[in-house]
Amino acid sequence: MEYWGGATQLLTDSGLPNYTLGEERFKNKSKDAENTLSASDMAIIISHLLKKYPQVLNTTKVAKSSFVDGKTITPMQNWNWMLKGLSQYDPNYPVDGLKTGTTDAAGACFASTMKKNGRRLVTVVMGAQHASGEDPSRFIQTKKLLKYIFDNYSSKKIKQGFSFASVRRVKVINGKEKSAPVYVKESTVVWLPKEQQLSDLKVKFSKNEIHAPQISGKTVGRFYLINKPVLNSNKDIAIKATVHQDIKQANLLVRIWNRLFNHKQNSLKKANSSVATAQKGKNFRPYQDPKDLAKAGSWNKKSESKKHPNLTKVKHLWIRVSLKGN
């Protein structure tokens, strides 16, 4: 889970408290210690499970089955009552999984999953009421959550080749052209507020510039949909970007000139940054007046009695001016 970006405490495979393990329990943990996961942590696990082992849905979607043990046949019903044929089924929410669970600390929990407009949705409900084994609260809350999603959001397809208005072109280094248009590489579907139009999306590009040469159809960077965070992270949704025409290099002389010019620019930036860093910790505002400063009203006299400094050999001269202290 740490590798996936979650923050969990996992003690038992079953999810039951530590004391249920008997002699195998964790001695350095209290007997009541148990797995702790947030709703987003659980959603991360589900996402990886369904991507790597989608065949698990062949089992989780089975509402009823009979288990045969020799001559004994035991009919069993899925604890997910939202499956077709069970008490909480609703055709508006055709779930095909995934898992229920109940503990004293977490209450009644349910992780559901279903397909909508070709995309798989996952919901996680924790801490629902659990008055008895017949209490359907976890499923009722799941339906409310799904209804909220469908009432307020819709899945929208960003087609291959789409161009975002806010990032139409990107600067090109060492290319025959100074900039190049960038497009969505692969069609993708995102869930957005119903009133949100694709043309209104605020987008930033992952790079300040791209370098020539570039081959048409290859990934050159990513578009980030601002304020559309991904699961369990404040990072924005990322969509691969590409170019539709090969970006060729400029001739050798131009590349050499660009390299020298950029090196000079970078050197100046580095020097300026060093001066700024050195000055950052000092308090220059307001400046302390020198002791020999001339009194107010004597504008026609030198402000200080000492000689002017010789600046003929000074490199990178900086003059600091404080409006606040003047």
Short mmCIF file of C-alpha atoms in Angstrom, two decimals:
data_model
loop_
_atom_site.label_atom_id
_atom_site.label_comp_id
_atom_site.label_asym_id
_atom_site.label_seq_id
_atom_site.Cartn_x
_atom_site.Cartn_y
_atom_site.Cartn_z
CA MET A 1 0.00 0.00 0.00
CA GLU A 2 2.87 2.41 0.69
CA TYR A 3 4.12 1.74 -2.84
CA TRP A 4 0.66 2.54 -4.21
CA GLY A 5 0.40 5.73 -2.17
CA GLY A 6 -1.74 4.62 0.77
CA ALA A 7 -1.16 4.78 4.52
CA THR A 8 -2.46 1.63 6.15
CA GLN A 9 -1.92 -0.78 9.03
CA LEU A 10 -2.36 -4.35 7.82
CA LEU A 11 -2.24 -7.09 10.45
CA THR A 12 -4.42 -9.98 9.32
CA ASP A 13 -5.44 -11.51 6.02
CA SER A 14 -9.00 -11.92 7.23
CA GLY A 15 -9.37 -8.34 8.42
CA LEU A 16 -10.50 -9.52 11.86
CA PRO A 17 -8.98 -8.18 15.11
CA ASN A 18 -5.61 -9.38 16.41
CA TYR A 19 -7.10 -11.58 19.16
CA THR A 20 -8.71 -13.88 16.57
CA LEU A 21 -5.26 -15.16 15.53
CA GLY A 22 -4.73 -17.06 18.80
CA GLU A 23 -1.08 -18.01 19.25
CA GLU A 24 -0.22 -16.42 15.91
CA ARG A 25 -1.34 -12.98 17.00
CA PHE A 26 1.06 -10.04 16.96
CA LYS A 27 2.61 -9.85 20.42
CA ASN A 28 3.66 -6.21 20.02
CA LYS A 29 0.08 -5.14 19.23
CA SER A 30 -2.94 -4.94 21.47
CA LYS A 31 -5.42 -7.80 21.24
CA ASP A 32 -8.00 -5.45 19.72
CA ALA A 33 -5.64 -4.11 17.03
CA GLU A 34 -6.94 -4.61 13.52
CA ASN A 35 -6.40 -3.49 9.94
CA THR A 36 -6.95 0.22 9.41
CA LEU A 37 -7.60 1.67 5.94
CA SER A 38 -9.26 4.85 4.75
CA ALA A 39 -11.97 4.77 2.09
CA SER A 40 -9.47 6.04 -0.48
CA ASP A 41 -6.95 3.37 0.55
CA MET A 42 -9.59 0.71 -0.05
CA ALA A 43 -10.41 2.24 -3.44
CA ILE A 44 -6.71 2.09 -4.39
CA ILE A 45 -6.59 -1.62 -3.54
CA ILE A 46 -9.77 -2.27 -5.52
CA SER A 47 -8.40 -0.37 -8.52
CA HIS A 48 -5.26 -2.52 -8.60
CA LEU A 49 -7.25 -5.70 -8.01
CA LEU A 50 -9.63 -5.07 -10.90
CA LYS A 51 -6.86 -4.02 -13.29
CA LYS A 52 -4.64 -7.03 -12.56
CA TYR A 53 -7.27 -9.69 -11.82
CA PRO A 54 -10.51 -8.66 -13.60
CA GLN A 55 -11.64 -12.31 -13.53
CA VAL A 56 -12.50 -11.84 -9.84
CA LEU A 57 -15.77 -10.31 -11.05
CA ASN A 58 -16.81 -13.71 -12.43
CA THR A 59 -17.15 -14.78 -8.81
CA THR A 60 -18.34 -11.58 -7.13
CA LYS A 61 -21.29 -11.19 -9.53
CA VAL A 62 -22.77 -14.58 -8.58
CA ALA A 63 -25.83 -13.92 -6.39
CA LYS A 64 -26.58 -17.52 -5.36
CA SER A 65 -24.82 -20.85 -5.61
CA SER A 66 -24.72 -24.28 -4.05
CA PHE A 67 -21.62 -25.81 -2.54
CA VAL A 68 -21.30 -29.58 -2.77
CA ASP A 69 -19.35 -31.49 -0.10
CA GLY A 70 -19.78 -35.17 -0.78
CA LYS A 71 -23.47 -35.85 -0.37
CA THR A 72 -24.06 -32.54 1.38
CA ILE A 73 -25.37 -29.63 -0.71
CA THR A 74 -25.28 -26.21 0.93
CA PRO A 75 -27.13 -23.36 -0.79
CA MET A 76 -25.44 -19.99 -0.22
CA GLN A 77 -26.36 -16.40 -0.98
CA ASN A 78 -23.95 -13.55 -1.70
CA TRP A 79 -23.68 -10.99 1.10
CA ASN A 80 -23.80 -8.28 -1.58
CA TRP A 81 -27.58 -7.80 -1.59
CA MET A 82 -27.42 -5.32 -4.50
CA LEU A 83 -26.86 -8.17 -7.00
CA LYS A 84 -29.71 -9.06 -9.30
CA GLY A 85 -32.17 -11.40 -7.61
CA LEU A 86 -31.38 -10.23 -4.07
CA SER A 87 -33.26 -7.89 -1.75
CA GLN A 88 -31.43 -4.59 -2.49
CA TYR A 89 -31.15 -4.98 -6.26
CA ASP A 90 -31.88 -1.81 -8.25
CA PRO A 91 -31.68 -1.86 -12.07
CA ASN A 92 -30.38 1.73 -11.96
CA TYR A 93 -27.27 0.46 -10.19
CA PRO A 94 -26.29 -2.89 -11.76
CA VAL A 95 -23.33 -3.69 -9.51
CA ASP A 96 -21.26 -6.81 -10.14
CA GLY A 97 -19.18 -6.75 -6.94
CA LEU A 98 -17.36 -6.41 -4.73
CA LYS A 99 -17.09 -6.93 -0.95
CA THR A 100 -18.90 -6.43 2.33
CA GLY A 101 -17.28 -6.30 5.76
CA THR A 102 -18.21 -5.50 9.33
CA THR A 103 -16.12 -4.77 12.42
CA ASP A 104 -16.78 -2.96 15.70
CA ALA A 105 -14.44 -0.12 14.72
CA ALA A 106 -15.47 0.30 11.07
CA GLY A 107 -19.17 -0.54 11.33
CA ALA A 108 -20.94 -1.93 8.27
CA CYS A 109 -18.84 -1.43 5.15
CA PHE A 110 -19.38 -2.11 1.47
CA ALA A 111 -17.21 -1.64 -1.61
CA SER A 112 -19.28 -1.70 -4.79
CA THR A 113 -18.31 -1.65 -8.42
CA MET A 114 -20.26 -1.37 -11.67
CA LYS A 115 -19.88 -0.23 -15.26
CA LYS A 116 -21.39 3.00 -16.51
CA ASN A 117 -20.93 4.32 -20.06
CA GLY A 118 -18.05 1.92 -20.62
CA ARG A 119 -16.18 3.02 -17.48
CA ARG A 120 -15.92 1.15 -14.20
CA LEU A 121 -17.00 2.96 -11.05
CA VAL A 122 -15.99 2.07 -7.50
CA THR A 123 -17.67 3.31 -4.33
CA VAL A 124 -16.63 2.70 -0.73
CA VAL A 125 -19.00 3.09 2.21
CA MET A 126 -17.75 2.82 5.81
CA GLY A 127 -19.40 3.18 9.19
CA ALA A 128 -22.96 2.46 8.06
CA GLN A 129 -25.54 1.47 10.65
CA HIS A 130 -25.55 -2.22 11.58
CA ALA A 131 -28.48 -2.84 13.88
CA SER A 132 -28.59 -6.55 12.97
CA GLY A 133 -27.54 -9.03 10.33
CA GLU A 134 -30.61 -8.01 8.34
CA ASP A 135 -29.79 -4.28 8.30
CA PRO A 136 -29.45 -3.06 4.67
CA SER A 137 -28.01 0.37 5.59
CA ARG A 138 -24.68 -0.11 3.81
CA PHE A 139 -26.50 -0.77 0.52
CA ILE A 140 -28.93 2.11 1.01
CA GLN A 141 -25.99 4.49 1.54
CA THR A 142 -24.26 3.09 -1.56
CA LYS A 143 -27.36 3.81 -3.66
CA LYS A 144 -27.43 7.38 -2.32
CA LEU A 145 -23.79 7.82 -3.26
CA LEU A 146 -24.31 6.45 -6.77
CA LYS A 147 -27.41 8.61 -7.23
CA TYR A 148 -25.40 11.68 -6.27
CA ILE A 149 -22.74 10.80 -8.84
CA PHE A 150 -25.25 10.25 -11.65
CA ASP A 151 -27.25 13.39 -10.76
CA ASN A 152 -24.23 15.69 -10.69
CA TYR A 153 -21.56 14.16 -12.90
CA SER A 154 -21.31 12.65 -16.36
CA SER A 155 -18.62 10.75 -18.18
CA LYS A 156 -17.12 12.77 -21.01
CA LYS A 157 -14.84 11.49 -23.72
CA ILE A 158 -11.74 13.46 -24.60
CA LYS A 159 -11.05 12.20 -28.10
CA GLN A 160 -7.69 11.39 -29.62
CA GLY A 161 -6.38 14.50 -31.36
CA PHE A 162 -8.30 16.92 -29.12
CA SER A 163 -6.58 20.28 -28.63
CA PHE A 164 -7.03 22.15 -25.34
CA ALA A 165 -7.63 25.86 -25.77
CA SER A 166 -5.33 26.79 -22.88
CA VAL A 167 -2.35 24.75 -24.17
CA ARG A 168 -2.38 24.68 -27.96
CA ARG A 169 1.36 25.04 -28.58
CA VAL A 170 4.59 24.24 -26.74
CA LYS A 171 8.01 25.84 -27.14
CA VAL A 172 10.49 23.76 -29.16
CA ILE A 173 14.25 23.76 -28.48
CA ASN A 174 16.60 23.27 -31.46
CA GLY A 175 13.72 22.82 -33.87
CA LYS A 176 13.13 24.32 -37.29
CA GLU A 177 9.99 25.83 -35.77
CA LYS A 178 9.99 27.80 -32.51
CA SER A 179 6.86 26.02 -31.25
CA ALA A 180 4.61 23.10 -32.12
CA PRO A 181 0.92 22.26 -31.59
CA VAL A 182 0.22 19.44 -29.11
CA TYR A 183 -2.77 17.11 -29.00
CA VAL A 184 -4.32 14.38 -26.86
CA LYS A 185 -2.54 11.13 -27.74
CA GLU A 186 -5.21 8.60 -26.76
CA SER A 187 -8.94 8.92 -26.24
CA THR A 188 -9.88 8.88 -22.57
CA VAL A 189 -13.03 9.23 -20.51
CA VAL A 190 -13.20 11.42 -17.40
CA TRP A 191 -16.03 12.09 -14.95
CA LEU A 192 -16.75 15.81 -14.78
CA PRO A 193 -19.54 17.99 -13.37
CA LYS A 194 -22.42 17.98 -15.82
CA GLU A 195 -22.10 21.71 -16.50
CA GLN A 196 -18.37 21.38 -17.22
CA GLN A 197 -17.54 21.67 -20.92
CA LEU A 198 -14.33 20.24 -22.32
CA SER A 199 -13.61 23.57 -23.98
CA ASP A 200 -13.64 25.24 -20.55
CA LEU A 201 -11.17 22.87 -18.90
CA LYS A 202 -8.16 24.52 -17.30
CA VAL A 203 -5.07 22.63 -18.42
CA LYS A 204 -1.33 22.92 -17.88
CA PHE A 205 1.44 21.11 -19.73
CA SER A 206 4.00 18.94 -17.96
CA LYS A 207 6.99 20.66 -19.59
CA ASN A 208 8.06 24.21 -20.33
CA GLU A 209 9.52 23.05 -23.63
CA ILE A 210 10.20 20.02 -25.78
CA HIS A 211 13.37 19.24 -27.69
CA ALA A 212 13.70 18.47 -31.39
CA PRO A 213 13.63 16.00 -32.99
CA GLN A 214 10.23 14.48 -32.10
CA ILE A 215 8.37 11.77 -33.99
CA SER A 216 4.68 12.16 -34.79
CA GLY A 217 2.51 10.00 -32.56
CA LYS A 218 5.06 9.62 -29.76
CA THR A 219 4.40 10.90 -26.23
CA VAL A 220 5.98 14.35 -25.79
CA GLY A 221 4.51 15.21 -22.39
CA ARG A 222 1.25 15.26 -20.45
CA PHE A 223 -1.72 17.54 -20.06
CA TYR A 224 -2.82 18.03 -16.44
CA LEU A 225 -6.46 18.85 -15.77
CA ILE A 226 -6.18 21.50 -13.07
CA ASN A 227 -8.22 20.92 -9.89
CA LYS A 228 -9.22 17.41 -11.01
CA PRO A 229 -7.21 15.28 -8.53
CA VAL A 230 -6.64 11.56 -8.89
CA LEU A 231 -7.38 8.94 -6.25
CA ASN A 232 -5.79 9.55 -2.85
CA SER A 233 -3.63 12.36 -4.21
CA ASN A 234 -3.75 16.06 -4.91
CA LYS A 235 -2.06 15.46 -8.26
CA ASP A 236 -4.16 16.40 -11.26
CA ILE A 237 -5.51 13.98 -13.86
CA ALA A 238 -2.77 13.38 -16.45
CA ILE A 239 -3.45 12.77 -20.17
CA LYS A 240 -0.69 11.86 -22.62
CA ALA A 241 0.16 14.44 -25.28
CA THR A 242 1.65 14.03 -28.75
CA VAL A 243 2.43 15.91 -31.97
CA HIS A 244 0.84 15.20 -35.35
CA GLN A 245 3.87 16.05 -37.48
CA ASP A 246 7.52 15.15 -37.10
CA ILE A 247 9.48 17.95 -35.46
CA LYS A 248 12.81 18.26 -37.25
CA GLN A 249 16.01 19.71 -35.85
CA ALA A 250 17.37 23.04 -36.97
CA ASN A 251 20.71 23.02 -38.82
CA LEU A 252 23.96 22.57 -36.90
CA LEU A 253 24.93 26.25 -36.81
CA VAL A 254 21.58 27.24 -35.35
CA ARG A 255 21.86 24.50 -32.71
CA ILE A 256 25.36 25.64 -31.74
CA TRP A 257 24.18 29.25 -31.46
CA ASN A 258 21.19 28.19 -29.35
CA ARG A 259 23.43 26.19 -27.07
CA LEU A 260 25.82 29.11 -26.53
CA PHE A 261 22.96 31.56 -26.04
CA ASN A 262 21.15 29.26 -23.60
CA HIS A 263 24.38 28.65 -21.70
CA LYS A 264 24.86 32.40 -21.32
CA GLN A 265 21.26 32.86 -20.22
CA ASN A 266 21.54 30.03 -17.70
CA SER A 267 24.78 31.47 -16.32
CA LEU A 268 23.14 34.85 -15.79
CA LYS A 269 20.13 33.22 -14.14
CA LYS A 270 22.44 31.23 -11.87
CA ALA A 271 24.40 34.36 -10.92
CA ASN A 272 21.22 36.31 -10.25
CA SER A 273 19.84 33.43 -8.22
CA SER A 274 23.04 33.25 -6.13
CA VAL A 275 22.88 36.98 -5.35
CA ALA A 276 19.19 36.75 -4.51
CA THR A 277 19.81 33.75 -2.25
CA ALA A 278 22.66 35.48 -0.47
CA GLN A 279 20.55 38.58 0.10
CA LYS A 280 17.42 36.69 1.09
CA GLY A 281 18.45 36.23 4.69
CA LYS A 282 19.38 39.86 5.21
CA ASN A 283 17.02 42.60 6.23
CA PHE A 284 17.60 45.51 3.83
CA ARG A 285 14.36 47.35 4.51
CA PRO A 286 14.48 49.86 5.91
CA TYR A 287 18.21 50.54 5.49
CA GLN A 288 20.03 51.89 8.49
CA ASP A 289 21.20 55.46 7.90
CA PRO A 290 25.00 55.92 8.00
CA LYS A 291 26.19 57.93 10.98
CA ASP A 292 27.62 60.71 8.79
CA LEU A 293 24.48 61.13 6.68
CA ALA A 294 23.71 64.79 5.95
CA LYS A 295 20.65 66.24 7.62
CA ALA A 296 17.38 66.81 5.78
CA GLY A 297 17.25 70.07 3.78
CA SER A 298 20.85 69.87 2.57
CA TRP A 299 20.08 68.48 -0.85
CA ASN A 300 22.84 70.52 -2.50
CA LYS A 301 25.52 68.83 -0.40
CA LYS A 302 26.99 65.34 -0.55
CA SER A 303 24.94 63.00 1.59
CA GLU A 304 28.07 61.37 3.07
CA SER A 305 31.55 62.69 3.77
CA LYS A 306 33.45 59.59 2.57
CA LYS A 307 34.70 59.21 -1.00
CA HIS A 308 32.67 57.61 -3.74
CA PRO A 309 33.61 53.94 -4.30
CA ASN A 310 35.62 53.04 -7.40
CA LEU A 311 33.30 50.88 -9.51
CA THR A 312 35.42 50.53 -12.62
CA LYS A 313 36.54 47.00 -11.73
CA VAL A 314 33.29 45.80 -10.16
CA LYS A 315 31.52 42.95 -11.97
CA HIS A 316 27.79 42.28 -11.70
CA LEU A 317 27.06 45.52 -9.90
CA TRP A 318 23.81 45.56 -7.95
CA ILE A 319 22.14 48.69 -6.60
CA ARG A 320 19.60 48.05 -3.88
CA VAL A 321 16.80 50.60 -3.53
CA SER A 322 14.37 50.56 -0.63
CA LEU A 323 11.18 52.56 -1.13
CA LYS A 324 10.09 51.64 2.36
CA GLY A 325 13.26 52.94 3.99
CA ASN A 326 13.62 56.05 1.87
#
